[in-house]
Short mmCIF file of C-alpha atoms and ligand atoms in Angstrom, two decimals:
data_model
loop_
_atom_site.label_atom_id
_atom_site.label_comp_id
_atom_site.label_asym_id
_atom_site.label_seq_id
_atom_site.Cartn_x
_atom_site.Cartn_y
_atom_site.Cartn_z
CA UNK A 1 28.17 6.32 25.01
CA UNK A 2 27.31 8.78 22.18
CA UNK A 3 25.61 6.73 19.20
CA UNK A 4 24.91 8.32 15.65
CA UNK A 5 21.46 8.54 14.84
CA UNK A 6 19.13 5.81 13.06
CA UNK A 7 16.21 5.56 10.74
CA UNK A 8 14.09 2.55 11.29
CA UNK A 9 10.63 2.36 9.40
CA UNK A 10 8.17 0.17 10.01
CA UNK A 11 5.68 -1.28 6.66
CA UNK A 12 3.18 -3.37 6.07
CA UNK A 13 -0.30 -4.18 4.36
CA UNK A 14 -3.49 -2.77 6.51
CA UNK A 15 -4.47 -3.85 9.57
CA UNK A 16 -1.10 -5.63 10.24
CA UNK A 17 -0.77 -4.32 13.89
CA UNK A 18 1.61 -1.82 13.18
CA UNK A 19 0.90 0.95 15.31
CA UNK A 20 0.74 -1.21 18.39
CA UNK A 21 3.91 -2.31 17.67
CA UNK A 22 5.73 0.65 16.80
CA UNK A 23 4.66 2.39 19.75
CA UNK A 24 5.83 -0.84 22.13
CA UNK A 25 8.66 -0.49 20.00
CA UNK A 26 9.42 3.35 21.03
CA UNK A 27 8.62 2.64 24.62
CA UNK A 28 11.48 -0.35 24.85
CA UNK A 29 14.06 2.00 23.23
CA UNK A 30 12.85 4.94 25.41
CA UNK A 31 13.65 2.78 28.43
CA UNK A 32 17.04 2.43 27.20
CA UNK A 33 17.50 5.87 27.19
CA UNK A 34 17.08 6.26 23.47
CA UNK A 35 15.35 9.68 22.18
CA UNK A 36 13.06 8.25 20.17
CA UNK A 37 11.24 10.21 17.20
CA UNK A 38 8.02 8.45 16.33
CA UNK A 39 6.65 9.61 13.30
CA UNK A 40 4.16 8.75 9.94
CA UNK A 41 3.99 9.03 6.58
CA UNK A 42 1.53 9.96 5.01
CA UNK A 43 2.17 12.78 7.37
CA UNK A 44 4.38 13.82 10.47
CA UNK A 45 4.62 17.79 9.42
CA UNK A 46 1.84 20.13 9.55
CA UNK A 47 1.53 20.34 5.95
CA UNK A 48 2.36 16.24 5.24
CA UNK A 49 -0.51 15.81 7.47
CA UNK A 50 -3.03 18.05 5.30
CA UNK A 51 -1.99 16.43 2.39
CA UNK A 52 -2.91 12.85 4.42
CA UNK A 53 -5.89 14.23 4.87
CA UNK A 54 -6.69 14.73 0.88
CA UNK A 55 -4.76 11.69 0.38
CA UNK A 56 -7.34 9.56 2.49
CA UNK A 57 -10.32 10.93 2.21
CA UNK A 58 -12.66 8.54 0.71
CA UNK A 59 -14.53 11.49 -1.62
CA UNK A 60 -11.11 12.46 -3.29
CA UNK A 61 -10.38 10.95 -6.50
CA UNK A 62 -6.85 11.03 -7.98
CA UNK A 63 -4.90 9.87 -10.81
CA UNK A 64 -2.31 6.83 -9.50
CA UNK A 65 0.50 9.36 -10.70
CA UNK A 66 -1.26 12.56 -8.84
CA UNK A 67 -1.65 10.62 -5.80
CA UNK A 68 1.91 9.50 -6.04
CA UNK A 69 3.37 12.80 -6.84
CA UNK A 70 1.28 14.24 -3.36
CA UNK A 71 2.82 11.57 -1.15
CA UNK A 72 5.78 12.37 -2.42
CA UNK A 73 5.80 16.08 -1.79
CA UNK A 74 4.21 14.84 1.85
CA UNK A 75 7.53 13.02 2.10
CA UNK A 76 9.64 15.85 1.11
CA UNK A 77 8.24 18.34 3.61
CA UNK A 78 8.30 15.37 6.11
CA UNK A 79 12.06 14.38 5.48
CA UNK A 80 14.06 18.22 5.27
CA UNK A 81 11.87 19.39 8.55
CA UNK A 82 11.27 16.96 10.91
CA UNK A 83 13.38 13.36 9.86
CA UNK A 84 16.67 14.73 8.75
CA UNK A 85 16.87 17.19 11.68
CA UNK A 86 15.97 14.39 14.37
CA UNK A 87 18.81 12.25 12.54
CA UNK A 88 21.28 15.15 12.74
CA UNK A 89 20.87 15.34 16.93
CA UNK A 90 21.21 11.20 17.10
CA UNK A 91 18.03 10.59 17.65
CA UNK A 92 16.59 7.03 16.64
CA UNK A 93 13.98 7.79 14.08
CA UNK A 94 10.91 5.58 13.96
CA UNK A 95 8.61 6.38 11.44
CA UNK A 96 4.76 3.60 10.64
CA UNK A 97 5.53 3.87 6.58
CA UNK A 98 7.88 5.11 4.30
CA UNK A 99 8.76 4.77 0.46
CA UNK A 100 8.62 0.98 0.63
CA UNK A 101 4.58 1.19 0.97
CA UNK A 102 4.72 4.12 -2.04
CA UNK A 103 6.04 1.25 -4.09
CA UNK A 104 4.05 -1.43 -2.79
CA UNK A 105 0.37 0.81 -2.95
CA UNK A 106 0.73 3.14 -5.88
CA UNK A 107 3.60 0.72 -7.57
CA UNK A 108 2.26 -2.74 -7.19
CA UNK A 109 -1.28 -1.89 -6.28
CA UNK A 110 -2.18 1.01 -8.52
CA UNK A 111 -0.12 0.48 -11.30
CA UNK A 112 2.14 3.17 -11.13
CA UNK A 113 5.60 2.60 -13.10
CA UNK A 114 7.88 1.48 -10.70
CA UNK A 115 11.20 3.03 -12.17
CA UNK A 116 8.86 6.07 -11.50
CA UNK A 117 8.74 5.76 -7.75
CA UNK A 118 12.32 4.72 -7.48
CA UNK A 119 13.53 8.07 -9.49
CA UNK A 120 11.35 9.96 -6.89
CA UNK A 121 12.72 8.16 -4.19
CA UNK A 122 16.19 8.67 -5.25
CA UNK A 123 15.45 12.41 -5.00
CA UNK A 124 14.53 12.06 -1.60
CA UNK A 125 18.03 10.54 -1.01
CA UNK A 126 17.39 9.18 2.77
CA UNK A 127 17.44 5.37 2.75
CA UNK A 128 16.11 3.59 6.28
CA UNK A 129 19.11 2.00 8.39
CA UNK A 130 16.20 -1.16 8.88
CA UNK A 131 12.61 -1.47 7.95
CA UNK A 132 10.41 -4.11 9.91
CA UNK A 133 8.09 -5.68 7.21
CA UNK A 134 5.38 -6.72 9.18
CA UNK A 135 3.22 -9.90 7.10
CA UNK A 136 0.03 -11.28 8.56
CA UNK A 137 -2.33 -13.98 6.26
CA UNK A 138 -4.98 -11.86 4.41
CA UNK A 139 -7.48 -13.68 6.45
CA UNK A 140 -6.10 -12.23 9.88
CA UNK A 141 -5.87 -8.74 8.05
CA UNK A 142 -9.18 -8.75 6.91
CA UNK A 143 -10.58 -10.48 10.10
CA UNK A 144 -8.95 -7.01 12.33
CA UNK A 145 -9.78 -4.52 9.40
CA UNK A 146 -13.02 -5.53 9.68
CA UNK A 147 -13.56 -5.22 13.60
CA UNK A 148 -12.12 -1.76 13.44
CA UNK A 149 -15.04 0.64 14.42
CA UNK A 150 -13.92 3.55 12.57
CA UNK A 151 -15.45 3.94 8.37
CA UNK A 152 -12.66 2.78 5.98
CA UNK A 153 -10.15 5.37 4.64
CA UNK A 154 -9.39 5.78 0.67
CA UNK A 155 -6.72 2.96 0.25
CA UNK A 156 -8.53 0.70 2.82
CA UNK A 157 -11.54 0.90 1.08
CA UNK A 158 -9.74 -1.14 -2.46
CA UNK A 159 -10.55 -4.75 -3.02
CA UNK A 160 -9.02 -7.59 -1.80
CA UNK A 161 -6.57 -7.95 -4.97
CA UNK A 162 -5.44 -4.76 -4.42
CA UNK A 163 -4.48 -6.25 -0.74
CA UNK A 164 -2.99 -9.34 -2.10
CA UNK A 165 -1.28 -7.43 -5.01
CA UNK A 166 0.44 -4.41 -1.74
CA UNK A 167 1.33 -7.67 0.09
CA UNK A 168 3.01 -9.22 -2.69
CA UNK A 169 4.75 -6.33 -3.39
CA UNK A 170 5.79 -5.92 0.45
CA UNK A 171 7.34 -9.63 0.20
CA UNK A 172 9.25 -8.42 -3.26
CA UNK A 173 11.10 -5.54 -1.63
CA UNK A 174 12.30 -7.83 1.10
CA UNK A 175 13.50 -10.06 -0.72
CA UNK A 176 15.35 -7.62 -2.75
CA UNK A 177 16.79 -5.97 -0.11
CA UNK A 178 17.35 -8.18 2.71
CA UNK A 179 20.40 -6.50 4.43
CA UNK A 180 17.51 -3.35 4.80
CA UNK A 181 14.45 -5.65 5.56
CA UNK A 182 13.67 -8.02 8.08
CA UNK A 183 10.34 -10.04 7.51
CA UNK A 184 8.41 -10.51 11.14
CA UNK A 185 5.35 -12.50 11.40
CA UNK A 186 2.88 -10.57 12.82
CA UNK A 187 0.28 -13.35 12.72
CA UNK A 188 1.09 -14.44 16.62
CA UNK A 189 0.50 -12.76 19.80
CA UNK A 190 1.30 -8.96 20.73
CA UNK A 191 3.73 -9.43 23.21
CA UNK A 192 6.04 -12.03 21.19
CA UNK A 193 5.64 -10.28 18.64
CA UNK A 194 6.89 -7.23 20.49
CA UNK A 195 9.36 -9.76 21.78
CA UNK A 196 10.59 -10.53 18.05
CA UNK A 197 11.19 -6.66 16.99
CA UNK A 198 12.93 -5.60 19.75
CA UNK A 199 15.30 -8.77 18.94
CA UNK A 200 15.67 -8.02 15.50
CA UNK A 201 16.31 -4.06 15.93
CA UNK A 202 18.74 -4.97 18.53
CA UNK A 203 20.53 -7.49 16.58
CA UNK A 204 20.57 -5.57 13.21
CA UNK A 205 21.83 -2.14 14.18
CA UNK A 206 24.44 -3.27 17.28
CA UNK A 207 26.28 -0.65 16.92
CA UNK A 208 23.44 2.06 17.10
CA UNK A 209 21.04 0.22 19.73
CA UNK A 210 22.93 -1.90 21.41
CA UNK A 211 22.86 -2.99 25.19
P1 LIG B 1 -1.90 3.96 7.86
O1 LIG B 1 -3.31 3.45 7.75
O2 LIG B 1 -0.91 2.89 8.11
O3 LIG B 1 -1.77 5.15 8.75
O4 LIG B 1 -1.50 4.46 6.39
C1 LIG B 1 -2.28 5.35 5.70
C2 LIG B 1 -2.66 4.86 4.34
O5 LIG B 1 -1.83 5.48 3.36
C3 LIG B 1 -2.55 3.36 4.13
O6 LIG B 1 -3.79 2.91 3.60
C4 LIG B 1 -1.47 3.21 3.10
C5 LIG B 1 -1.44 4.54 2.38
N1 LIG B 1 -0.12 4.91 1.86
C6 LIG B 1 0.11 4.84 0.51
O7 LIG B 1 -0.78 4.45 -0.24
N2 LIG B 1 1.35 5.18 0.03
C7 LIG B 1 2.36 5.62 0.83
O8 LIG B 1 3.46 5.90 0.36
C8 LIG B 1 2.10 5.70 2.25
C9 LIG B 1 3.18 6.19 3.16
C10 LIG B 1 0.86 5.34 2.72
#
């Protein structure tokens, strides 16, 4: 059965386990016999990735609407080369961050105007066919950011009302948008939380990942 192509991205505050569960996430599909396009933002292009680079390097210093306006034009490079060309051949599209976490880090945590970030992502004109908002207690996020070996990139390195203001805003856009977003505890074990995602994906988009 040929199925169109979807766009699922996957958000959350820092040290939320997303990576570990986007790429169990890719490996279920794959074993469906999905083709499966795991991607990031900031990032996922050769030139996206430089700006990431800039973008988290704890010695740059930006303006909240220069830093905005560079993940942006990340995003734009990202979208027209790698997303909407993956989309076009069916593939399912999985990409760890998207505009959601523009609005909830430069929008609700830096201050930036929101109507700002919503014109911008207008112009980017590709809305996500689901987004997973992973939410873990800011004591569990700090408790993992903290083990983490590696030093502390440029957003990671802002206070914890910073944190509590990206979370908030995280909870915001789900509730604003619930036929997009789908809320999933990430505060239990890997594997049921694995469990839970595949569940939801499957049971959200029937028509594009069904059985
Ligand atoms: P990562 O740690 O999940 O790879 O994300 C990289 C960092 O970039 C993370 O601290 C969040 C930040 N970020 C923004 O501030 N705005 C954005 O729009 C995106 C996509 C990421």
């Amino acid at each position: 059965m040929i199925r169109p192509g979807a766009f699922i991205t996957v958000e959350g505050g820092e040290a939320v386990g997303k990576s570990t569960q986007i790429a169990r996430l890719a490996a279920t599909l794959r074993s469906h016999g999905h083709n499966i396009l795991l991607t990031r933002e900031p990032g996922g292009t050769p030139g996206a990735e430089a700006i990431r680079a800039l973008l988290l390097n704890p010695a740059t210093t930006l303006a909240p609407l220069a830093d905005t306006l560079l993940v942006f034009a990340a995003r734009a490079d990202h979208v027209a080369t790698l997303i909407r060309p993956a989309l076009a051949r069916g593939d399912i599209v999985l990409c760890d961050r998207f505009t959601d976490s523009t609005m909830a880090y430069q929008g609700y945590g830096l201050g930036v105007d929101c109507a700002t970030i919503a014109a911008l992502t207008e112009m980017i004109g590709l809305t996500p066919d689901l987004t997973l908002i992973l939410d873990a207690p800011p004591e569990i996020a700090a408790a993992r950011l903290e083990a983490r070996a590696t030093n502390p990139d440029r957003y990671e390195r802002f206070d914890a009302d910073f944190a509590a203001r990206v979370a908030a805003g995280f909870r915001e856009i789900a509730a604003a948008n619930p036929a997009r977003c789908a809320v999933i505890d990430a505060s239990g074990p890997i594997d049921s939380i694995a469990a839970t995602i595949a569940a939801t994906v499957t049971s959200r988009l029937p028509h594009r990942i069904g059985p």
